[in-house]
């Protein structure tokens, strides 16, 4: 066994190479870390940009805005007194909010993006729609849960929490 160890180079002979190798390894790690950080920032920027475009396409649609007017003018009516057309308008508005809420629940849209683009209107609309939703939940308790959670998250953003 002594013969084997005698064949290995002395530490003094290897030390300059080991130091150089370690320096290169550190530089390589720093470069990779920088590139990864840059990639993450680019991904975050792309997600924010795509989220804003998506939110705009849903909330900026003319038919959605017209349906919201129906919700605004008919929100005082009880569920039983609403016409089928009014109920359809309420459901359509909730469907649009539900679409964005689904993206929110899956991490595709942040509460911050929703709040900055549509926050005060969303909170106001949810206040108008909540009574309707409670009646609809008598048939299905899970209806519009994602929307309710998105509204709560938007309210937290608005309140600085």
GROMACS .gro file of C-alpha atoms in nm:
model
  161
    1UNK     CA    1   0.000   0.000   0.000
    2UNK     CA    2   0.290   0.236   0.071
    3UNK     CA    3   0.400   0.208  -0.292
    4UNK     CA    4   0.066   0.338  -0.416
    5UNK     CA    5   0.080   0.655  -0.206
    6UNK     CA    6   0.438   0.714  -0.307
    7UNK     CA    7   0.332   0.731  -0.674
    8UNK     CA    8   0.087   1.018  -0.618
    9UNK     CA    9   0.215   1.371  -0.684
   10UNK     CA   10   0.310   1.585  -0.386
   11UNK     CA   11   0.064   1.849  -0.273
   12UNK     CA   12   0.316   2.123  -0.346
   13UNK     CA   13   0.327   2.011  -0.711
   14UNK     CA   14  -0.054   1.999  -0.749
   15UNK     CA   15  -0.148   2.307  -0.546
   16UNK     CA   16  -0.107   2.571  -0.825
   17UNK     CA   17  -0.326   2.366  -1.059
   18UNK     CA   18  -0.586   2.300  -0.790
   19UNK     CA   19  -0.601   2.670  -0.705
   20UNK     CA   20  -0.643   2.762  -1.070
   21UNK     CA   21  -0.911   2.497  -1.116
   22UNK     CA   22  -1.096   2.623  -0.805
   23UNK     CA   23  -1.080   2.981  -0.934
   24UNK     CA   24  -1.225   2.872  -1.270
   25UNK     CA   25  -1.497   2.675  -1.092
   26UNK     CA   26  -1.594   2.980  -0.885
   27UNK     CA   27  -1.604   3.203  -1.194
   28UNK     CA   28  -1.816   2.941  -1.373
   29UNK     CA   29  -2.063   2.927  -1.079
   30UNK     CA   30  -2.087   3.307  -1.067
   31UNK     CA   31  -2.155   3.325  -1.441
   32UNK     CA   32  -2.419   3.050  -1.422
   33UNK     CA   33  -2.586   3.221  -1.124
   34UNK     CA   34  -2.596   3.552  -1.311
   35UNK     CA   35  -2.742   3.388  -1.621
   36UNK     CA   36  -3.002   3.203  -1.417
   37UNK     CA   37  -3.105   3.522  -1.235
   38UNK     CA   38  -3.133   3.705  -1.565
   39UNK     CA   39  -3.345   3.421  -1.703
   40UNK     CA   40  -3.575   3.428  -1.398
   41UNK     CA   41  -3.618   3.806  -1.430
   42UNK     CA   42  -3.695   3.767  -1.800
   43UNK     CA   43  -3.952   3.497  -1.719
   44UNK     CA   44  -4.112   3.718  -1.453
   45UNK     CA   45  -4.126   4.012  -1.695
   46UNK     CA   46  -4.279   3.794  -1.966
   47UNK     CA   47  -4.539   3.657  -1.722
   48UNK     CA   48  -4.634   4.009  -1.611
   49UNK     CA   49  -4.662   4.126  -1.973
   50UNK     CA   50  -4.868   3.825  -2.082
   51UNK     CA   51  -5.085   3.853  -1.771
   52UNK     CA   52  -5.160   4.216  -1.843
   53UNK     CA   53  -5.254   4.136  -2.203
   54UNK     CA   54  -5.478   3.848  -2.089
   55UNK     CA   55  -5.648   4.057  -1.820
   56UNK     CA   56  -5.704   4.338  -2.069
   57UNK     CA   57  -5.853   4.102  -2.328
   58UNK     CA   58  -6.106   3.967  -2.076
   59UNK     CA   59  -6.197   4.287  -1.893
   60UNK     CA   60  -6.161   4.519  -2.190
   61UNK     CA   61  -6.403   4.328  -2.412
   62UNK     CA   62  -6.701   4.537  -2.516
   63UNK     CA   63  -6.957   4.264  -2.445
   64UNK     CA   64  -6.819   4.222  -2.092
   65UNK     CA   65  -6.852   4.594  -2.030
   66UNK     CA   66  -7.212   4.592  -2.154
   67UNK     CA   67  -7.298   4.295  -1.934
   68UNK     CA   68  -7.146   4.477  -1.636
   69UNK     CA   69  -7.393   4.761  -1.697
   70UNK     CA   70  -7.675   4.512  -1.654
   71UNK     CA   71  -7.521   4.396  -1.327
   72UNK     CA   72  -7.490   4.758  -1.214
   73UNK     CA   73  -7.851   4.843  -1.290
   74UNK     CA   74  -8.008   4.515  -1.175
   75UNK     CA   75  -7.795   4.435  -0.868
   76UNK     CA   76  -8.070   4.543  -0.627
   77UNK     CA   77  -8.311   4.281  -0.763
   78UNK     CA   78  -8.351   3.957  -0.577
   79UNK     CA   79  -8.261   3.637  -0.757
   80UNK     CA   80  -8.628   3.535  -0.778
   81UNK     CA   81  -8.734   3.861  -0.941
   82UNK     CA   82  -8.458   3.862  -1.204
   83UNK     CA   83  -8.548   3.780  -1.561
   84UNK     CA   84  -8.368   3.498  -1.735
   85UNK     CA   85  -8.175   3.756  -1.939
   86UNK     CA   86  -8.060   3.934  -1.624
   87UNK     CA   87  -7.950   3.606  -1.468
   88UNK     CA   88  -7.765   3.522  -1.789
   89UNK     CA   89  -7.586   3.859  -1.775
   90UNK     CA   90  -7.485   3.800  -1.412
   91UNK     CA   91  -7.358   3.453  -1.498
   92UNK     CA   92  -7.166   3.585  -1.799
   93UNK     CA   93  -6.992   3.850  -1.587
   94UNK     CA   94  -6.911   3.586  -1.327
   95UNK     CA   95  -6.781   3.360  -1.604
   96UNK     CA   96  -6.536   3.631  -1.716
   97UNK     CA   97  -6.421   3.688  -1.361
   98UNK     CA   98  -6.397   3.312  -1.320
   99UNK     CA   99  -6.170   3.285  -1.624
  100UNK     CA  100  -5.924   3.533  -1.477
  101UNK     CA  101  -5.965   3.373  -1.133
  102UNK     CA  102  -5.872   3.035  -1.280
  103UNK     CA  103  -5.553   3.185  -1.422
  104UNK     CA  104  -5.493   3.346  -1.081
  105UNK     CA  105  -5.546   3.017  -0.896
  106UNK     CA  106  -5.301   2.840  -1.130
  107UNK     CA  107  -5.035   3.111  -1.095
  108UNK     CA  108  -5.078   3.254  -1.445
  109UNK     CA  109  -5.198   3.595  -1.325
  110UNK     CA  110  -5.093   3.773  -1.009
  111UNK     CA  111  -5.327   3.956  -0.773
  112UNK     CA  112  -5.104   4.259  -0.823
  113UNK     CA  113  -5.167   4.265  -1.198
  114UNK     CA  114  -5.543   4.226  -1.147
  115UNK     CA  115  -5.544   4.493  -0.877
  116UNK     CA  116  -5.349   4.743  -1.083
  117UNK     CA  117  -5.564   4.694  -1.391
  118UNK     CA  118  -5.911   4.625  -1.251
  119UNK     CA  119  -5.893   4.615  -0.870
  120UNK     CA  120  -6.148   4.874  -0.762
  121UNK     CA  121  -6.399   4.762  -1.024
  122UNK     CA  122  -6.354   4.395  -0.933
  123UNK     CA  123  -6.415   4.463  -0.564
  124UNK     CA  124  -6.718   4.679  -0.646
  125UNK     CA  125  -6.860   4.417  -0.884
  126UNK     CA  126  -6.805   4.136  -0.633
  127UNK     CA  127  -7.008   4.335  -0.380
  128UNK     CA  128  -7.289   4.356  -0.637
  129UNK     CA  129  -7.261   3.991  -0.741
  130UNK     CA  130  -7.216   3.829  -0.401
  131UNK     CA  131  -7.589   3.799  -0.320
  132UNK     CA  132  -7.652   3.637  -0.657
  133UNK     CA  133  -7.360   3.400  -0.600
  134UNK     CA  134  -7.490   3.299  -0.257
  135UNK     CA  135  -7.825   3.198  -0.410
  136UNK     CA  136  -7.649   3.011  -0.693
  137UNK     CA  137  -7.436   2.828  -0.435
  138UNK     CA  138  -7.748   2.667  -0.295
  139UNK     CA  139  -7.724   2.443  -0.604
  140UNK     CA  140  -7.344   2.407  -0.601
  141UNK     CA  141  -7.143   2.518  -0.300
  142UNK     CA  142  -6.819   2.549  -0.499
  143UNK     CA  143  -6.941   2.802  -0.753
  144UNK     CA  144  -6.714   3.103  -0.797
  145UNK     CA  145  -6.472   3.007  -0.516
  146UNK     CA  146  -6.170   3.099  -0.729
  147UNK     CA  147  -6.324   3.439  -0.797
  148UNK     CA  148  -6.391   3.493  -0.429
  149UNK     CA  149  -6.030   3.400  -0.347
  150UNK     CA  150  -5.900   3.631  -0.619
  151UNK     CA  151  -6.110   3.918  -0.481
  152UNK     CA  152  -5.969   3.854  -0.132
  153UNK     CA  153  -5.614   3.853  -0.270
  154UNK     CA  154  -5.677   4.176  -0.463
  155UNK     CA  155  -5.815   4.337  -0.148
  156UNK     CA  156  -5.499   4.236   0.039
  157UNK     CA  157  -5.286   4.398  -0.231
  158UNK     CA  158  -5.501   4.709  -0.216
  159UNK     CA  159  -5.463   4.727   0.162
  160UNK     CA  160  -5.086   4.680   0.141
  161UNK     CA  161  -5.081   4.340   0.309
   0.00000   0.00000   0.00000
